[in-house]
CSV table of C-alpha atoms in Angstrom, one decimal:
chain,number,residue,atom,x,y,z
U,1,MET,CA,21.6,16.7,5.6
U,2,PHE,CA,24.0,14.5,7.6
U,3,ILE,CA,26.2,15.6,10.4
U,4,ALA,CA,29.7,14.3,9.5
U,5,LYS,CA,33.3,14.5,10.5
U,6,VAL,CA,36.1,15.2,8.0
U,7,ILE,CA,38.6,12.3,8.4
U,8,GLY,CA,40.8,12.5,5.3
U,9,THR,CA,41.4,13.5,1.6
U,10,THR,CA,41.3,11.8,-1.8
U,11,ILE,CA,43.7,12.5,-4.6
U,12,SER,CA,42.8,11.6,-8.2
U,13,THR,CA,44.6,12.5,-11.4
U,14,ILE,CA,42.2,10.7,-13.7
U,15,LYS,CA,38.8,12.3,-13.2
U,16,ASP,CA,35.9,14.0,-14.9
U,17,GLU,CA,37.0,17.3,-16.3
U,18,LYS,CA,34.5,19.2,-14.2
U,19,LEU,CA,36.3,18.0,-11.1
U,20,THR,CA,39.5,19.8,-11.9
U,21,GLY,CA,40.6,21.8,-8.9
U,22,ARG,CA,37.9,20.4,-6.6
U,23,LYS,CA,38.8,19.3,-3.1
U,24,LEU,CA,37.3,15.9,-2.3
U,25,LEU,CA,37.2,15.1,1.4
U,26,ILE,CA,36.5,11.8,3.1
U,27,LEU,CA,33.8,12.0,5.8
U,28,ARG,CA,32.0,9.7,8.2
U,29,GLN,CA,28.5,10.4,9.4
U,30,THR,CA,28.3,11.1,13.2
U,31,ASP,CA,25.6,11.1,15.8
U,32,GLU,CA,24.4,14.3,17.4
U,33,THR,CA,27.4,14.6,19.6
U,34,GLY,CA,29.9,14.2,16.8
U,35,ALA,CA,30.8,10.6,17.3
U,36,PRO,CA,31.4,9.0,13.9
U,37,SER,CA,30.1,5.6,12.8
U,38,GLY,CA,29.4,3.8,9.5
U,39,LYS,CA,31.1,3.7,6.2
U,40,PRO,CA,33.0,6.7,4.9
U,41,TYR,CA,31.8,8.8,2.0
U,42,VAL,CA,33.3,11.6,-0.1
U,43,ALA,CA,32.0,15.1,-0.6
U,44,VAL,CA,33.2,18.2,-2.4
U,45,ASP,CA,34.5,20.9,0.0
U,46,THR,CA,33.3,24.4,-0.8
U,47,LEU,CA,34.2,26.0,2.5
U,48,ASP,CA,37.8,25.1,3.3
U,49,ALA,CA,36.8,22.6,6.0
U,50,GLY,CA,39.7,21.0,7.9
U,51,ILE,CA,40.4,17.5,9.1
U,52,GLY,CA,38.5,16.9,12.3
U,53,ASP,CA,35.8,19.5,11.6
U,54,LEU,CA,32.2,18.6,12.0
U,55,VAL,CA,30.2,19.7,8.9
U,56,LEU,CA,26.9,19.3,7.3
U,57,THR,CA,26.7,17.6,3.9
U,58,ALA,CA,23.8,17.8,1.3
U,59,HIS,CA,23.3,14.9,-1.0
U,60,GLY,CA,21.9,14.0,-4.4
U,61,SER,CA,20.9,16.8,-6.7
U,62,SER,CA,21.0,19.1,-3.7
U,63,GLY,CA,24.8,18.6,-3.7
U,64,ARG,CA,24.9,20.4,-7.0
U,65,GLN,CA,23.2,23.6,-5.8
U,66,THR,CA,26.4,25.5,-5.1
U,67,ALA,CA,28.5,27.7,-7.4
U,68,ILE,CA,31.3,25.2,-7.3
U,69,THR,CA,29.4,22.0,-7.9
U,70,SER,CA,26.6,23.0,-10.4
U,71,ASN,CA,26.4,20.7,-13.4
U,72,SER,CA,29.1,18.4,-12.0
U,73,PRO,CA,29.0,14.6,-11.5
U,74,VAL,CA,29.1,15.0,-7.7
U,75,ASP,CA,26.4,13.9,-5.3
U,76,ALA,CA,27.6,15.3,-2.0
U,77,VAL,CA,28.8,18.7,-0.8
U,78,ILE,CA,29.9,20.3,2.4
U,79,MET,CA,27.6,23.3,2.8
U,80,ALA,CA,28.2,24.2,6.4
U,81,VAL,CA,30.9,23.9,9.1
U,82,ILE,CA,29.3,23.4,12.4
U,83,ASP,CA,30.1,25.8,15.3
U,84,HIS,CA,28.0,24.0,17.9
U,85,LEU,CA,25.3,21.4,18.3
U,86,GLU,CA,22.6,21.8,21.0
U,87,VAL,CA,20.5,18.9,22.1
U,88,GLY,CA,18.1,18.8,25.0
U,89,GLY,CA,19.0,22.4,26.0
U,90,GLN,CA,22.7,21.4,26.3
U,91,VAL,CA,25.6,22.2,24.0
U,92,VAL,CA,26.8,18.7,23.1
U,93,TYR,CA,29.5,19.8,20.6
U,94,ARG,CA,31.5,23.0,20.2
U,95,HIS,CA,34.1,23.6,17.4
U,96,GLN,CA,37.6,24.2,18.7
H,1,MET,CA,30.3,9.8,-3.5
H,2,PHE,CA,31.3,6.3,-2.5
H,3,ILE,CA,34.8,4.9,-2.5
H,4,ALA,CA,34.5,1.7,-4.4
H,5,LYS,CA,36.6,-1.1,-5.8
H,6,VAL,CA,36.1,-2.4,-9.4
H,7,ILE,CA,35.5,-6.1,-9.2
H,8,GLY,CA,34.0,-7.2,-12.5
H,9,THR,CA,32.0,-6.5,-15.6
H,10,THR,CA,28.5,-7.0,-17.0
H,11,ILE,CA,27.6,-7.8,-20.5
H,12,SER,CA,24.1,-7.2,-21.9
H,13,THR,CA,22.8,-7.5,-25.4
H,14,ILE,CA,19.2,-6.5,-24.6
H,15,LYS,CA,19.4,-3.0,-23.1
H,16,ASP,CA,18.1,0.6,-23.5
H,17,GLU,CA,19.4,2.1,-26.8
H,18,LYS,CA,21.2,4.9,-24.9
H,19,LEU,CA,23.5,2.3,-23.3
H,20,THR,CA,25.0,1.1,-26.6
H,21,GLY,CA,28.7,1.1,-26.3
H,22,ARG,CA,28.7,1.9,-22.6
H,23,LYS,CA,31.0,0.0,-20.2
H,24,LEU,CA,29.1,-1.2,-17.1
H,25,LEU,CA,31.4,-2.3,-14.3
H,26,ILE,CA,30.6,-4.1,-11.1
H,27,LEU,CA,31.8,-2.4,-7.9
H,28,ARG,CA,31.7,-2.8,-4.2
H,29,GLN,CA,31.8,0.1,-1.7
H,30,THR,CA,35.0,0.1,0.5
H,31,ASP,CA,36.0,1.7,3.7
H,32,GLU,CA,38.7,4.5,3.7
H,33,THR,CA,41.5,2.0,3.3
H,34,GLY,CA,40.0,0.3,0.3
H,35,ALA,CA,38.6,-2.8,1.9
H,36,PRO,CA,35.3,-3.8,0.2
H,37,SER,CA,32.1,-4.8,2.0
H,38,GLY,CA,28.4,-4.8,1.2
H,39,LYS,CA,26.4,-5.7,-1.9
H,40,PRO,CA,27.8,-5.0,-5.4
H,41,TYR,CA,26.4,-2.3,-7.6
H,42,VAL,CA,27.0,-1.3,-11.2
H,43,ALA,CA,28.2,2.0,-12.6
H,44,VAL,CA,29.0,3.4,-16.0
H,45,ASP,CA,32.8,3.7,-16.6
H,46,THR,CA,33.8,7.0,-18.3
H,47,LEU,CA,37.5,6.8,-17.4
H,48,ASP,CA,38.8,3.4,-18.5
H,49,ALA,CA,39.1,2.2,-14.9
H,50,GLY,CA,40.5,-1.3,-14.5
H,51,ILE,CA,39.6,-4.3,-12.4
H,52,GLY,CA,41.0,-3.8,-8.9
H,53,ASP,CA,41.1,0.0,-9.1
H,54,LEU,CA,39.7,2.1,-6.4
H,55,VAL,CA,37.3,4.8,-7.8
H,56,LEU,CA,34.7,7.3,-6.8
H,57,THR,CA,31.2,6.9,-8.0
H,58,ALA,CA,28.5,9.6,-8.1
H,59,HIS,CA,24.8,8.5,-7.8
H,60,GLY,CA,21.3,9.5,-8.8
H,61,SER,CA,20.9,12.4,-11.1
H,62,SER,CA,24.5,13.3,-10.4
H,63,GLY,CA,25.5,10.1,-12.3
H,64,ARG,CA,24.1,11.7,-15.4
H,65,GLN,CA,26.2,14.9,-15.3
H,66,THR,CA,28.9,13.6,-17.7
H,67,ALA,CA,29.1,13.8,-21.5
H,68,ILE,CA,28.7,10.0,-21.7
H,69,THR,CA,25.8,9.5,-19.3
H,70,SER,CA,23.6,12.6,-19.9
H,71,ASN,CA,19.9,11.8,-20.5
H,72,SER,CA,20.6,8.0,-20.1
H,73,PRO,CA,18.8,5.6,-17.7
H,74,VAL,CA,21.8,5.2,-15.5
H,75,ASP,CA,22.1,6.1,-11.8
H,76,ALA,CA,25.8,5.7,-11.1
H,77,VAL,CA,29.0,6.8,-12.8
H,78,ILE,CA,32.7,6.4,-12.1
H,79,MET,CA,33.9,10.0,-12.1
H,80,ALA,CA,37.4,9.6,-10.6
H,81,VAL,CA,40.1,7.0,-10.3
H,82,ILE,CA,41.8,7.2,-6.9
H,83,ASP,CA,45.6,7.8,-6.7
H,84,HIS,CA,45.8,7.7,-3.0
H,85,LEU,CA,43.7,8.2,0.2
H,86,GLU,CA,45.0,10.0,3.2
H,87,VAL,CA,43.5,9.6,6.7
H,88,GLY,CA,44.8,10.9,9.9
H,89,GLY,CA,47.9,12.3,8.2
H,90,GLN,CA,48.8,8.8,6.8
H,91,VAL,CA,48.6,7.5,3.3
H,92,VAL,CA,46.3,4.5,3.8
H,93,TYR,CA,45.9,3.6,0.1
H,94,ARG,CA,48.1,4.1,-2.9
H,95,HIS,CA,47.3,3.1,-6.5
H,96,GLN,CA,49.7,0.6,-7.9
Q,1,MET,CA,22.4,0.3,-10.9
Q,2,PHE,CA,21.5,-2.8,-9.0
Q,3,ILE,CA,21.9,-6.3,-10.2
Q,4,ALA,CA,18.5,-7.9,-9.6
Q,5,LYS,CA,16.5,-11.0,-10.3
Q,6,VAL,CA,13.0,-10.9,-11.7
Q,7,ILE,CA,10.8,-12.9,-9.3
Q,8,GLY,CA,7.2,-12.0,-10.0
Q,9,THR,CA,4.6,-9.5,-11.3
Q,10,THR,CA,2.1,-7.0,-9.9
Q,11,ILE,CA,-1.4,-6.3,-11.2
Q,12,SER,CA,-3.1,-3.0,-10.4
Q,13,THR,CA,-6.4,-1.7,-11.8
Q,14,ILE,CA,-6.4,1.5,-9.8
Q,15,LYS,CA,-3.2,3.4,-10.7
Q,16,ASP,CA,-1.9,6.7,-12.0
Q,17,GLU,CA,-3.1,7.2,-15.6
Q,18,LYS,CA,0.5,7.3,-16.9
Q,19,LEU,CA,1.0,3.7,-15.8
Q,20,THR,CA,-1.6,2.3,-18.2
Q,21,GLY,CA,-0.1,-0.5,-20.2
Q,22,ARG,CA,3.1,-0.6,-18.1
Q,23,LYS,CA,4.5,-3.9,-16.9
Q,24,LEU,CA,5.5,-3.7,-13.3
Q,25,LEU,CA,7.8,-6.6,-12.2
Q,26,ILE,CA,8.9,-7.7,-8.7
Q,27,LEU,CA,12.6,-8.0,-8.3
Q,28,ARG,CA,15.1,-8.7,-5.6
Q,29,GLN,CA,18.7,-7.3,-5.6
Q,30,THR,CA,21.4,-10.0,-5.9
Q,31,ASP,CA,25.1,-10.3,-5.3
Q,32,GLU,CA,27.6,-10.5,-8.1
Q,33,THR,CA,26.8,-14.2,-8.8
Q,34,GLY,CA,23.0,-13.6,-9.0
Q,35,ALA,CA,22.0,-14.9,-5.6
Q,36,PRO,CA,19.1,-12.7,-4.3
Q,37,SER,CA,18.8,-11.2,-0.9
Q,38,GLY,CA,16.9,-8.4,0.8
Q,39,LYS,CA,13.4,-6.9,0.3
Q,40,PRO,CA,11.7,-7.0,-3.0
Q,41,TYR,CA,11.1,-3.9,-5.1
Q,42,VAL,CA,9.1,-3.1,-8.2
Q,43,ALA,CA,10.4,-1.7,-11.5
Q,44,VAL,CA,8.9,-0.9,-14.9
Q,45,ASP,CA,10.0,-3.4,-17.5
Q,46,THR,CA,10.9,-1.8,-20.9
Q,47,LEU,CA,12.7,-4.8,-22.3
Q,48,ASP,CA,10.4,-7.8,-22.0
Q,49,ALA,CA,12.4,-9.4,-19.2
Q,50,GLY,CA,11.2,-12.8,-18.1
Q,51,ILE,CA,10.8,-14.4,-14.6
Q,52,GLY,CA,14.2,-15.6,-13.4
Q,53,ASP,CA,16.2,-13.2,-15.6
Q,54,LEU,CA,19.0,-11.2,-14.1
Q,55,VAL,CA,18.7,-7.5,-15.0
Q,56,LEU,CA,20.0,-4.1,-14.2
Q,57,THR,CA,17.7,-1.5,-12.7
Q,58,ALA,CA,18.2,2.3,-12.6
Q,59,HIS,CA,16.6,4.2,-9.8
Q,60,GLY,CA,15.3,7.7,-8.9
Q,61,SER,CA,15.0,10.3,-11.7
Q,62,SER,CA,17.3,8.0,-13.8
Q,63,GLY,CA,14.4,5.5,-13.9
Q,64,ARG,CA,12.5,8.1,-15.9
Q,65,GLN,CA,15.1,8.4,-18.7
Q,66,THR,CA,13.5,6.0,-21.1
Q,67,ALA,CA,10.9,6.5,-23.8
Q,68,ILE,CA,8.4,4.4,-21.7
Q,69,THR,CA,8.9,6.0,-18.3
Q,70,SER,CA,9.5,9.7,-19.0
Q,71,ASN,CA,7.3,12.0,-16.8
Q,72,SER,CA,5.7,9.1,-15.0
Q,73,PRO,CA,5.6,8.5,-11.3
Q,74,VAL,CA,8.0,5.6,-11.4
Q,75,ASP,CA,11.4,5.4,-9.7
Q,76,ALA,CA,12.9,2.2,-11.0
Q,77,VAL,CA,13.3,0.8,-14.5
Q,78,ILE,CA,14.8,-2.3,-16.0
Q,79,MET,CA,17.3,-0.9,-18.5
Q,80,ALA,CA,19.4,-4.1,-19.3
Q,81,VAL,CA,19.0,-7.8,-19.3
Q,82,ILE,CA,22.3,-9.4,-18.2
Q,83,ASP,CA,23.9,-12.0,-20.5
Q,84,HIS,CA,26.8,-12.7,-18.2
Q,85,LEU,CA,28.7,-11.4,-15.2
Q,86,GLU,CA,32.5,-11.7,-14.9
Q,87,VAL,CA,34.3,-11.3,-11.6
Q,88,GLY,CA,38.0,-12.0,-11.0
Q,89,GLY,CA,38.4,-13.2,-14.6
Q,90,GLN,CA,35.8,-15.8,-14.2
Q,91,VAL,CA,32.3,-15.9,-15.7
Q,92,VAL,CA,30.2,-16.2,-12.5
Q,93,TYR,CA,26.8,-16.0,-14.2
Q,94,ARG,CA,25.5,-16.8,-17.7
Q,95,HIS,CA,22.0,-16.3,-19.0
Q,96,GLN,CA,20.3,-19.5,-20.1
V,1,MET,CA,8.4,11.4,4.0
V,2,PHE,CA,9.7,10.4,7.3
V,3,ILE,CA,8.0,10.9,10.7
V,4,ALA,CA,10.7,12.5,12.8
V,5,LYS,CA,11.2,14.2,16.2
V,6,VAL,CA,13.0,17.5,16.6
V,7,ILE,CA,15.8,17.0,19.1
V,8,GLY,CA,18.1,19.9,18.7
V,9,THR,CA,19.7,22.7,16.7
V,10,THR,CA,22.9,23.4,14.7
V,11,ILE,CA,24.7,26.7,14.5
V,12,SER,CA,27.1,27.4,11.6
V,13,THR,CA,28.9,30.6,10.8
V,14,ILE,CA,30.7,29.3,7.8
V,15,LYS,CA,28.1,28.1,5.3
V,16,ASP,CA,26.9,28.4,1.8
V,17,GLU,CA,25.5,31.9,1.2
V,18,LYS,CA,22.0,30.6,0.4
V,19,LEU,CA,21.7,29.2,3.9
V,20,THR,CA,21.9,32.7,5.6
V,21,GLY,CA,19.1,33.0,8.0
V,22,ARG,CA,17.9,29.4,7.6
V,23,LYS,CA,17.1,27.4,10.8
V,24,LEU,CA,18.7,24.0,10.7
V,25,LEU,CA,17.2,21.5,13.1
V,26,ILE,CA,18.5,18.1,14.3
V,27,LEU,CA,15.9,15.3,14.0
V,28,ARG,CA,15.6,11.6,14.5
V,29,GLN,CA,13.3,9.4,12.5
V,30,THR,CA,10.5,7.8,14.7
V,31,ASP,CA,8.2,4.9,14.4
V,32,GLU,CA,4.4,5.4,13.9
V,33,THR,CA,4.0,6.2,17.6
V,34,GLY,CA,6.7,8.9,17.7
V,35,ALA,CA,9.4,6.8,19.3
V,36,PRO,CA,12.8,7.9,17.8
V,37,SER,CA,15.5,5.5,16.6
V,38,GLY,CA,18.5,5.6,14.3
V,39,LYS,CA,21.0,8.3,13.4
V,40,PRO,CA,20.1,12.0,13.6
V,41,TYR,CA,19.8,14.1,10.5
V,42,VAL,CA,19.4,17.8,9.8
V,43,ALA,CA,16.6,19.6,8.0
V,44,VAL,CA,15.6,23.2,7.2
V,45,ASP,CA,12.7,24.3,9.3
V,46,THR,CA,10.1,26.4,7.3
V,47,LEU,CA,7.3,26.1,9.9
V,48,ASP,CA,8.8,27.3,13.3
V,49,ALA,CA,8.8,23.8,14.7
V,50,GLY,CA,9.8,23.4,18.3
V,51,ILE,CA,12.1,21.0,20.1
V,52,GLY,CA,10.1,17.8,20.9
V,53,ASP,CA,7.6,18.3,18.0
V,54,LEU,CA,6.9,15.4,15.7
V,55,VAL,CA,7.1,16.6,12.1
V,56,LEU,CA,7.3,15.2,8.5
V,57,THR,CA,10.4,15.8,6.5
V,58,ALA,CA,10.7,15.6,2.7
V,59,HIS,CA,14.1,14.6,1.2
V,60,GLY,CA,16.2,15.0,-1.9
V,61,SER,CA,15.1,17.4,-4.6
V,62,SER,CA,11.6,17.4,-2.9
V,63,GLY,CA,13.3,19.2,0.0
V,64,ARG,CA,13.9,22.2,-2.3
V,65,GLN,CA,10.2,22.6,-3.3
V,66,THR,CA,9.4,25.3,-0.8
V,67,ALA,CA,9.8,29.1,-1.1
V,68,ILE,CA,12.5,29.0,1.6
V,69,THR,CA,14.6,26.2,0.2
V,70,SER,CA,14.4,26.5,-3.6
V,71,ASN,CA,17.8,26.4,-5.3
V,72,SER,CA,19.6,25.9,-2.1
V,73,PRO,CA,22.1,23.1,-1.2
V,74,VAL,CA,19.7,21.5,1.3
V,75,ASP,CA,18.3,18.0,1.0
V,76,ALA,CA,15.7,17.8,3.7
V,77,VAL,CA,12.9,20.2,4.8
V,78,ILE,CA,10.3,20.1,7.5
V,79,MET,CA,7.0,20.5,5.6
V,80,ALA,CA,4.4,19.6,8.2
V,81,VAL,CA,4.1,19.6,12.0
V,82,ILE,CA,2.1,16.6,13.1
V,83,ASP,CA,-1.1,17.1,15.1
V,84,HIS,CA,-1.9,13.5,15.5
V,85,LEU,CA,-1.1,10.0,14.1
V,86,GLU,CA,-3.8,7.4,13.8
V,87,VAL,CA,-3.0,3.7,13.4
V,88,GLY,CA,-5.4,0.8,13.4
V,89,GLY,CA,-8.3,3.1,14.3
V,90,GLN,CA,-6.5,4.4,17.4
V,91,VAL,CA,-4.9,7.8,17.9
V,92,VAL,CA,-1.3,6.7,18.8
V,93,TYR,CA,0.2,10.2,19.1
V,94,ARG,CA,-1.3,13.6,19.8
V,95,HIS,CA,0.6,16.9,19.8
V,96,GLN,CA,0.5,18.6,23.2
A,1,MET,CA,8.9,1.3,-6.2
A,2,PHE,CA,8.2,-0.3,-2.9
A,3,ILE,CA,5.4,-2.7,-2.1
A,4,ALA,CA,3.8,-1.2,1.1
A,5,LYS,CA,0.8,-1.6,3.3
A,6,VAL,CA,-1.3,1.4,4.4
A,7,ILE,CA,-1.4,1.3,8.2
A,8,GLY,CA,-2.6,4.8,9.3
A,9,THR,CA,-3.0,8.5,8.7
A,10,THR,CA,-1.4,11.7,9.7
A,11,ILE,CA,-3.1,15.0,10.5
A,12,SER,CA,-1.3,18.3,10.3
A,13,THR,CA,-2.6,21.9,10.6
A,14,ILE,CA,0.7,23.6,10.2
A,15,LYS,CA,2.1,22.6,6.9
A,16,ASP,CA,3.5,23.9,3.6
A,17,GLU,CA,0.7,25.6,1.7
A,18,LYS,CA,1.0,23.2,-1.2
A,19,LEU,CA,-0.1,20.4,1.0
A,20,THR,CA,-3.5,21.8,1.7
A,21,GLY,CA,-6.1,19.2,1.1
A,22,ARG,CA,-3.6,16.4,0.5
A,23,LYS,CA,-4.1,13.0,2.2
A,24,LEU,CA,-0.9,11.8,3.9
A,25,LEU,CA,-1.0,8.1,4.8
A,26,ILE,CA,1.4,6.1,6.9
A,27,LEU,CA,2.8,3.0,5.3
A,28,ARG,CA,5.2,0.2,6.0
A,29,GLN,CA,7.2,-1.6,3.3
A,30,THR,CA,6.3,-5.3,2.8
A,31,ASP,CA,7.8,-8.3,1.3
A,32,GLU,CA,6.4,-9.9,-1.8
A,33,THR,CA,3.6,-11.6,0.1
A,34,GLY,CA,2.4,-8.4,1.8
A,35,ALA,CA,4.0,-8.9,5.2
A,36,PRO,CA,5.2,-5.6,6.6
A,37,SER,CA,8.5,-4.9,8.2
A,38,GLY,CA,10.8,-1.9,8.9
A,39,LYS,CA,10.1,1.7,9.8
A,40,PRO,CA,7.0,3.5,8.7
A,41,TYR,CA,7.0,6.3,6.1
A,42,VAL,CA,4.4,8.7,4.8
A,43,ALA,CA,3.2,9.1,1.2
A,44,VAL,CA,0.6,11.3,-0.5
A,45,ASP,CA,-2.4,9.3,-1.5
A,46,THR,CA,-3.7,10.2,-5.0
A,47,LEU,CA,-5.9,7.1,-5.5
A,48,ASP,CA,-8.2,6.9,-2.4
A,49,ALA,CA,-6.3,3.9,-0.9
A,50,GLY,CA,-7.8,2.4,2.3
A,51,ILE,CA,-6.3,1.2,5.5
A,52,GLY,CA,-4.9,-2.3,5.0
A,53,ASP,CA,-4.5,-2.0,1.2
A,54,LEU,CA,-1.3,-3.0,-0.4
A,55,VAL,CA,0.0,-0.3,-2.7
A,56,LEU,CA,3.0,0.8,-4.7
A,57,THR,CA,4.9,4.0,-3.8
A,58,ALA,CA,7.3,6.0,-5.9
A,59,HIS,CA,9.9,8.0,-4.2
A,60,GLY,CA,12.1,11.1,-4.7
A,61,SER,CA,11.4,13.4,-7.6
A,62,SER,CA,9.4,10.5,-9.1
A,63,GLY,CA,6.9,11.1,-6.3
A,64,ARG,CA,6.2,14.5,-7.8
A,65,GLN,CA,5.2,13.2,-11.3
A,66,THR,CA,1.4,13.2,-10.6
A,67,ALA,CA,-1.1,16.0,-11.1
A,68,ILE,CA,-1.6,16.2,-7.4
A,69,THR,CA,2.0,16.2,-6.2
A,70,SER,CA,3.8,18.3,-8.9
A,71,ASN,CA,6.0,21.1,-7.5
A,72,SER,CA,5.2,20.1,-3.9
A,73,PRO,CA,7.6,19.3,-1.1
A,74,VAL,CA,6.7,15.6,-1.0
A,75,ASP,CA,9.0,12.7,-1.8
A,76,ALA,CA,6.6,9.7,-1.9
A,77,VAL,CA,3.3,9.0,-3.6
A,78,ILE,CA,1.0,6.1,-3.9
A,79,MET,CA,0.7,5.5,-7.6
A,80,ALA,CA,-1.0,2.1,-7.7
A,81,VAL,CA,-3.3,0.0,-5.5
A,82,ILE,CA,-2.3,-3.7,-5.9
A,83,ASP,CA,-4.9,-6.2,-7.0
A,84,HIS,CA,-2.7,-9.2,-6.8
A,85,LEU,CA,1.0,-10.3,-6.6
A,86,GLU,CA,2.3,-13.3,-8.4
A,87,VAL,CA,5.6,-15.0,-7.5
A,88,GLY,CA,6.9,-18.3,-8.8
A,89,GLY,CA,3.7,-18.8,-10.8
A,90,GLN,CA,1.5,-18.6,-7.7
A,91,VAL,CA,-0.8,-15.8,-6.6
A,92,VAL,CA,0.7,-14.9,-3.2
A,93,TYR,CA,-1.5,-11.9,-2.5
A,94,ARG,CA,-5.0,-11.0,-3.6
A,95,HIS,CA,-6.8,-7.8,-2.7
A,96,GLN,CA,-10.1,-8.4,-0.8
């Protein structure tokens, strides 16, 4: 899984029928302190994550192993909202 | 999923029989404002996307989870045409 | 899928039994005009592609969705030979 | 598989129900001597690995081929803790 | 598939039970002449490859399509030992 920050949303009228009602968020991968870098990607939100949250995303066929995404043409899902990250015995990120 | 811009088309006479009649578009991944970068890739179009459109593409086995691509040797599919992208509370892209 | 150029061949005597008789070609990914860059990779040829041809390759489990590659330990297959590529309304590559 | 070093932990209250009770560790890929580089990623720990351990992680659908991760939305699993690494006839890493 | 050079071995006592007796080799991807570059990765050896050999590795679910790796949490397998590589009509690598 990647640690990623939710930075935005996408709206699509024309889409595969299995995506009806799905929330597609824009994310950027972060380092272990929550600092984002790299190109954005899009994942299905199954947990009501908010803009600015740090989350974990699962990719590929693993992105379809939720009740909401099974059998859908989606390759990334938010499967956890991060409360805190601990590295080297220190809390380096805490959800606010 | 990647945010990507449709930049062209590919034509092939010699191809796997399951690809007969499939539209194979050339795309480039973009950032969250729709600016393309990086190498092009090719995805099956299931939504009649046009040149210049911003779309979402699903990859790997997820690219085969549509009625048009199931059981085919394709690893990327356009599963949404983007209407608009919103980042930081601002609309940063709007389909025209 | 990637747009790729066929640049060579690999010969192996010791290999998984499911690969007997399979043609394994060396390719390099190209940009949308057919100019190669990046590291080479190897794909199973199901279409009698020739050295110098531009082709499309499908990867991962999608590489096993052909009659020749199903259930085999291969993760890339040539599933189309490109006739021409069109970008920005111009033909930027034509097979010769 | 990647060689990776365990550098931290993630805690999430809001998560997919299949993740309840799962230990999600933060790792960084290393070179063949155990020196880390690159962005962190997160994997399910099935082997009680500790902070600082070198491990092997399997990715994608292969990350779901353990009793603990099957059918879950996770795309990386720790499937071995490394005792030692040998390169060029020399032991270049030994677990302490 | 990647062209890769076998550079070492990994030893693990604590591992998923399906890995018992499996040989896990360290490899580095090479270019089309066999020159290695990039980060090392680990693959299951099913063909008794030796240190210094050039091999082909299949990744992801394709890495589980051998008798030895099926249903195991492994995402890369050596499925061919390369005898020679031919590029531009020249033999650029020959196994010794």
